[in-house]
Amino acid sequence: LYSISVIDDQNAVAVGYYGAAYFTEDGGETWSKGNTGTRSSLYNVSMADDKHGWAVGQRALLLRTEDGGRTWTRQPTMKDEFSPHFFSVAAIDKDTAWVIGEWGTRMVTRDGGKTFEDHSFTIDDMHPMFVWLDPPEQDKVRSGEPVFEDVTLNDVQCERGDPETSRCWIIGEFGYIYFSEDG
């Protein structure tokens, strides 16, 4: 197992290798296996409350539970075609969560995962990585198409509560540390 999200003194959810997800409702005395429908590794889990949460993993895998970890449903995002690994998720409330990962991935949902806003790090022509892009990627940048920064974001943590005022932190490669006071 790679990650655990503790909701209260009775409820917790853990995820890990080969699509594993387990939940407890009795403070860890007993654990039951949830149904994720995947064999891909799940790297991180974050529960907003005792019912709602998300798990993230390999190749743009994003799952949501609405029953405390018993069953999980895959949620599509704009990153599916690129398949970056998602390394961390932070649930602020039952509708709001941040997802981070490879290629500067930073996404947020504000409607329980129906849609996502992409705030991933991109390269412009003044970015230090621009000179390392191949000519077709440089042309994409010049024409306004997004080319994503080759940086891995490893963890995101947000305060639960009001998504408009929650404080969040993101850390990643090369000493990246980001902080937000407005969710």
Tab-separated table of C-alpha atoms in Angstrom:
chain	number	residue	atom	x	y	z
A	1	LEU	CA	0.000	0.000	0.000
A	2	TYR	CA	1.220	3.490	-0.851
A	3	SER	CA	-1.215	5.952	0.718
A	4	ILE	CA	-3.872	6.310	3.400
A	5	SER	CA	-6.509	8.957	4.030
A	6	VAL	CA	-7.897	9.135	7.553
A	7	ILE	CA	-11.330	10.719	7.738
A	8	ASP	CA	-12.026	10.409	11.469
A	9	ASP	CA	-11.350	8.016	14.343
A	10	GLN	CA	-13.421	5.268	12.669
A	11	ASN	CA	-13.020	5.722	8.884
A	12	ALA	CA	-9.948	5.462	6.659
A	13	VAL	CA	-9.133	4.378	3.102
A	14	ALA	CA	-5.796	2.981	1.839
A	15	VAL	CA	-4.652	2.364	-1.758
A	16	GLY	CA	-1.666	0.815	-3.477
A	17	TYR	CA	-0.159	-1.706	-5.846
A	18	TYR	CA	-2.234	-3.593	-8.437
A	19	GLY	CA	-5.328	-1.424	-7.939
A	20	ALA	CA	-5.603	-2.244	-4.240
A	21	ALA	CA	-8.070	-0.221	-2.154
A	22	TYR	CA	-9.100	-1.031	1.402
A	23	PHE	CA	-11.419	0.731	3.827
A	24	THR	CA	-12.155	0.541	7.534
A	25	GLU	CA	-15.212	1.757	9.425
A	26	ASP	CA	-14.149	0.606	12.892
A	27	GLY	CA	-10.923	2.456	13.537
A	28	GLY	CA	-8.758	-0.117	11.777
A	29	GLU	CA	-9.911	-3.202	13.668
A	30	THR	CA	-11.066	-4.710	10.362
A	31	TRP	CA	-10.417	-3.778	6.738
A	32	SER	CA	-12.478	-4.615	3.650
A	33	LYS	CA	-11.322	-4.620	0.049
A	34	GLY	CA	-12.908	-2.087	-2.277
A	35	ASN	CA	-13.567	-2.650	-5.978
A	36	THR	CA	-11.442	-0.358	-8.160
A	37	GLY	CA	-11.814	-2.210	-11.455
A	38	THR	CA	-8.114	-1.726	-12.233
A	39	ARG	CA	-4.808	-3.512	-11.854
A	40	SER	CA	-2.786	-0.315	-12.175
A	41	SER	CA	-1.010	1.060	-9.129
A	42	LEU	CA	-2.796	3.704	-7.113
A	43	TYR	CA	-0.261	6.116	-5.631
A	44	ASN	CA	-2.409	8.380	-3.487
A	45	VAL	CA	-5.881	8.722	-1.964
A	46	SER	CA	-7.702	11.656	-0.402
A	47	MET	CA	-11.131	11.489	1.182
A	48	ALA	CA	-13.235	14.639	1.604
A	49	ASP	CA	-15.557	12.926	4.086
A	50	ASP	CA	-16.592	9.396	5.033
A	51	LYS	CA	-18.214	8.819	1.605
A	52	HIS	CA	-16.513	10.994	-1.063
A	53	GLY	CA	-12.930	10.819	-2.249
A	54	TRP	CA	-10.454	10.298	-5.068
A	55	ALA	CA	-7.503	8.012	-5.772
A	56	VAL	CA	-4.833	8.605	-8.441
A	57	GLY	CA	-2.224	6.444	-10.106
A	58	GLN	CA	-0.444	5.196	-13.192
A	59	ARG	CA	-1.116	6.476	-16.703
A	60	ALA	CA	-3.603	9.268	-15.850
A	61	LEU	CA	-5.666	7.009	-13.608
A	62	LEU	CA	-8.204	8.961	-11.562
A	63	LEU	CA	-10.865	7.157	-9.550
A	64	ARG	CA	-13.726	8.489	-7.407
A	65	THR	CA	-15.673	6.846	-4.620
A	66	GLU	CA	-19.024	7.981	-3.271
A	67	ASP	CA	-19.489	5.119	-0.808
A	68	GLY	CA	-16.442	5.332	1.446
A	69	GLY	CA	-14.142	3.231	-0.746
A	70	ARG	CA	-16.376	0.239	-1.439
A	71	THR	CA	-16.616	1.000	-5.171
A	72	TRP	CA	-14.571	3.254	-7.402
A	73	THR	CA	-15.390	4.812	-10.796
A	74	ARG	CA	-12.834	6.050	-13.310
A	75	GLN	CA	-13.121	9.730	-14.164
A	76	PRO	CA	-11.884	10.911	-17.557
A	77	THR	CA	-9.720	14.039	-17.775
A	78	MET	CA	-8.047	16.073	-20.489
A	79	LYS	CA	-4.788	14.255	-19.625
A	80	ASP	CA	-5.987	10.775	-20.681
A	81	GLU	CA	-4.417	11.013	-24.153
A	82	PHE	CA	-0.998	11.948	-22.688
A	83	SER	CA	-1.113	9.369	-19.838
A	84	PRO	CA	1.096	11.076	-17.266
A	85	HIS	CA	1.309	9.377	-13.907
A	86	PHE	CA	-0.763	11.157	-11.280
A	87	PHE	CA	1.093	11.143	-7.959
A	88	SER	CA	-1.164	12.978	-5.535
A	89	VAL	CA	-4.709	14.211	-4.990
A	90	ALA	CA	-6.129	16.556	-2.342
A	91	ALA	CA	-9.866	16.586	-1.654
A	92	ILE	CA	-11.044	19.906	-0.237
A	93	ASP	CA	-14.721	18.964	-0.117
A	94	LYS	CA	-16.982	16.398	-1.821
A	95	ASP	CA	-16.905	18.394	-5.080
A	96	THR	CA	-13.439	19.975	-5.093
A	97	ALA	CA	-10.074	18.246	-5.514
A	98	TRP	CA	-6.630	18.995	-6.914
A	99	VAL	CA	-4.668	16.366	-8.888
A	100	ILE	CA	-0.942	16.653	-9.628
A	101	GLY	CA	1.655	14.532	-11.420
A	102	GLU	CA	4.097	14.224	-14.287
A	103	TRP	CA	4.600	16.861	-16.978
A	104	GLY	CA	3.641	19.661	-14.611
A	105	THR	CA	0.126	18.310	-14.211
A	106	ARG	CA	-2.082	20.495	-12.012
A	107	MET	CA	-5.817	19.986	-12.421
A	108	VAL	CA	-8.800	20.907	-10.286
A	109	THR	CA	-12.406	19.762	-10.284
A	110	ARG	CA	-15.088	21.841	-8.641
A	111	ASP	CA	-18.057	19.639	-9.583
A	112	GLY	CA	-17.193	16.208	-8.217
A	113	GLY	CA	-15.081	15.246	-11.225
A	114	LYS	CA	-17.568	15.920	-14.020
A	115	THR	CA	-15.149	18.507	-15.436
A	116	PHE	CA	-11.560	19.549	-14.756
A	117	GLU	CA	-9.678	22.811	-15.184
A	118	ASP	CA	-6.120	22.355	-16.458
A	119	HIS	CA	-3.583	24.525	-14.646
A	120	SER	CA	-0.584	22.439	-15.727
A	121	PHE	CA	2.785	24.123	-16.131
A	122	THR	CA	3.468	25.019	-19.747
A	123	ILE	CA	6.460	26.357	-21.618
A	124	ASP	CA	6.511	29.709	-23.385
A	125	ASP	CA	9.288	31.078	-25.579
A	126	MET	CA	10.951	32.734	-22.553
A	127	HIS	CA	11.005	29.534	-20.484
A	128	PRO	CA	14.510	28.049	-19.895
A	129	MET	CA	13.325	24.697	-21.307
A	130	PHE	CA	12.278	26.281	-24.624
A	131	VAL	CA	15.770	25.941	-26.093
A	132	TRP	CA	15.725	22.193	-25.370
A	133	LEU	CA	12.484	21.572	-27.279
A	134	ASP	CA	12.689	20.008	-30.719
A	135	PRO	CA	11.673	22.312	-33.625
A	136	PRO	CA	8.088	20.953	-33.938
A	137	GLU	CA	7.489	21.586	-30.210
A	138	GLN	CA	8.985	25.072	-30.497
A	139	ASP	CA	6.560	25.729	-33.360
A	140	LYS	CA	3.679	24.576	-31.133
A	141	VAL	CA	4.759	27.048	-28.460
A	142	ARG	CA	5.016	29.865	-31.021
A	143	SER	CA	1.522	29.098	-32.344
A	144	GLY	CA	0.023	29.109	-28.838
A	145	GLU	CA	-0.475	25.347	-28.433
A	146	PRO	CA	0.400	24.040	-24.960
A	147	VAL	CA	3.680	22.229	-24.459
A	148	PHE	CA	3.918	20.954	-20.912
A	149	GLU	CA	6.915	21.490	-18.673
A	150	ASP	CA	9.023	18.403	-18.011
A	151	VAL	CA	8.700	18.544	-14.234
A	152	THR	CA	7.112	16.052	-11.888
A	153	LEU	CA	4.903	17.348	-9.113
A	154	ASN	CA	4.956	14.817	-6.282
A	155	ASP	CA	2.528	15.872	-3.576
A	156	VAL	CA	-0.381	18.217	-2.951
A	157	GLN	CA	-2.030	18.912	0.386
A	158	CYS	CA	-5.008	21.176	1.004
A	159	GLU	CA	-7.022	22.079	4.045
A	160	ARG	CA	-10.498	20.571	3.951
A	161	GLY	CA	-13.416	22.967	4.100
A	162	ASP	CA	-14.258	26.023	2.043
A	163	PRO	CA	-12.793	25.598	-1.464
A	164	GLU	CA	-12.548	29.384	-1.856
A	165	THR	CA	-10.324	29.910	1.179
A	166	SER	CA	-8.520	26.586	1.685
A	167	ARG	CA	-4.754	26.766	1.817
A	168	CYS	CA	-2.894	24.333	-0.477
A	169	TRP	CA	0.737	23.328	-0.984
A	170	ILE	CA	2.336	21.567	-3.956
A	171	ILE	CA	5.882	20.201	-4.029
A	172	GLY	CA	7.894	18.691	-6.854
A	173	GLU	CA	11.197	18.141	-8.585
A	174	PHE	CA	13.919	20.778	-8.666
A	175	GLY	CA	12.756	22.254	-5.356
A	176	TYR	CA	9.349	23.340	-6.635
A	177	ILE	CA	7.170	24.548	-3.764
A	178	TYR	CA	3.885	26.331	-4.433
A	179	PHE	CA	1.396	27.786	-1.961
A	180	SER	CA	-2.144	29.086	-2.420
A	181	GLU	CA	-4.523	30.727	0.023
A	182	ASP	CA	-7.591	30.631	-2.205
A	183	GLY	CA	-8.127	26.945	-2.916
